[in-house]
Protein backbone atom coordinates (compact mmCIF):
# COMPACT_ATOMS: atom_id res chain seq x y z
CA UNK A 1 0.00 0.00 0.00
CA UNK A 2 1.07 3.58 -0.37
CA UNK A 3 2.72 5.49 2.46
CA UNK A 4 -0.21 7.90 2.51
CA UNK A 5 -2.69 5.06 2.89
CA UNK A 6 -0.60 3.38 5.59
CA UNK A 7 -0.37 6.63 7.54
CA UNK A 8 -4.11 7.16 7.25
CA UNK A 9 -4.83 3.63 8.49
CA UNK A 10 -2.52 4.24 11.44
CA UNK A 11 -4.06 7.69 12.01
CA UNK A 12 -0.66 9.40 11.86
CA UNK A 13 0.98 11.86 9.49
CA UNK A 14 3.14 10.69 6.61
CA UNK A 15 6.09 12.34 8.38
CA UNK A 16 5.42 10.29 11.51
CA UNK A 17 5.15 7.16 9.38
CA UNK A 18 8.50 7.96 7.80
CA UNK A 19 10.02 8.34 11.27
CA UNK A 20 8.53 5.01 12.41
CA UNK A 21 9.80 3.24 9.31
CA UNK A 22 13.26 4.71 9.84
CA UNK A 23 13.31 3.61 13.49
CA UNK A 24 12.33 0.08 12.40
CA UNK A 25 15.00 0.01 9.70
CA UNK A 26 12.44 -0.11 6.91
CA UNK A 27 13.35 1.72 3.73
CA UNK A 28 10.54 3.86 2.29
CA UNK A 29 11.86 2.93 -1.14
CA UNK A 30 11.08 -0.45 -2.63
CA UNK A 31 13.99 -2.19 -4.26
CA UNK A 32 13.24 -1.92 -7.96
CA UNK A 33 15.28 -2.28 -11.09
CA UNK A 34 16.10 0.69 -13.28
CA UNK A 35 13.70 -0.73 -15.89
CA UNK A 36 10.85 -0.96 -13.36
CA UNK A 37 11.52 2.58 -12.20
CA UNK A 38 11.54 3.83 -15.79
CA UNK A 39 8.18 2.13 -16.42
CA UNK A 40 6.72 3.75 -13.29
CA UNK A 41 7.99 7.20 -14.29
CA UNK A 42 6.59 6.83 -17.82
CA UNK A 43 3.19 5.83 -16.42
CA UNK A 44 3.19 8.79 -14.02
CA UNK A 45 4.10 11.20 -16.82
CA UNK A 46 1.23 9.87 -18.95
CA UNK A 47 -1.21 10.48 -16.09
CA UNK A 48 0.10 14.01 -15.58
CA UNK A 49 -0.09 14.69 -19.31
CA UNK A 50 -3.69 13.47 -19.49
CA UNK A 51 -4.62 15.67 -16.51
CA UNK A 52 -2.98 18.69 -18.17
CA UNK A 53 -4.92 18.00 -21.37
CA UNK A 54 -8.21 17.76 -19.47
CA UNK A 55 -7.56 21.18 -17.94
CA UNK A 56 -7.15 22.74 -21.40
CA UNK A 57 -10.79 22.16 -22.34
CA UNK A 58 -12.13 25.44 -20.94
JSON list of C-alpha atoms in Angstrom, two decimals, residues 3-12:
[
{"chain": "A", "resi": 3, "resn": "UNK", "atom": "CA", "xyz": [2.72, 5.49, 2.46]},
{"chain": "A", "resi": 4, "resn": "UNK", "atom": "CA", "xyz": [-0.21, 7.90, 2.51]},
{"chain": "A", "resi": 5, "resn": "UNK", "atom": "CA", "xyz": [-2.69, 5.06, 2.89]},
{"chain": "A", "resi": 6, "resn": "UNK", "atom": "CA", "xyz": [-0.60, 3.38, 5.59]},
{"chain": "A", "resi": 7, "resn": "UNK", "atom": "CA", "xyz": [-0.37, 6.63, 7.54]},
{"chain": "A", "resi": 8, "resn": "UNK", "atom": "CA", "xyz": [-4.11, 7.16, 7.25]},
{"chain": "A", "resi": 9, "resn": "UNK", "atom": "CA", "xyz": [-4.83, 3.63, 8.49]},
{"chain": "A", "resi": 10, "resn": "UNK", "atom": "CA", "xyz": [-2.52, 4.24, 11.44]},
{"chain": "A", "resi": 11, "resn": "UNK", "atom": "CA", "xyz": [-4.06, 7.69, 12.01]},
{"chain": "A", "resi": 12, "resn": "UNK", "atom": "CA", "xyz": [-0.66, 9.40, 11.86]}
]
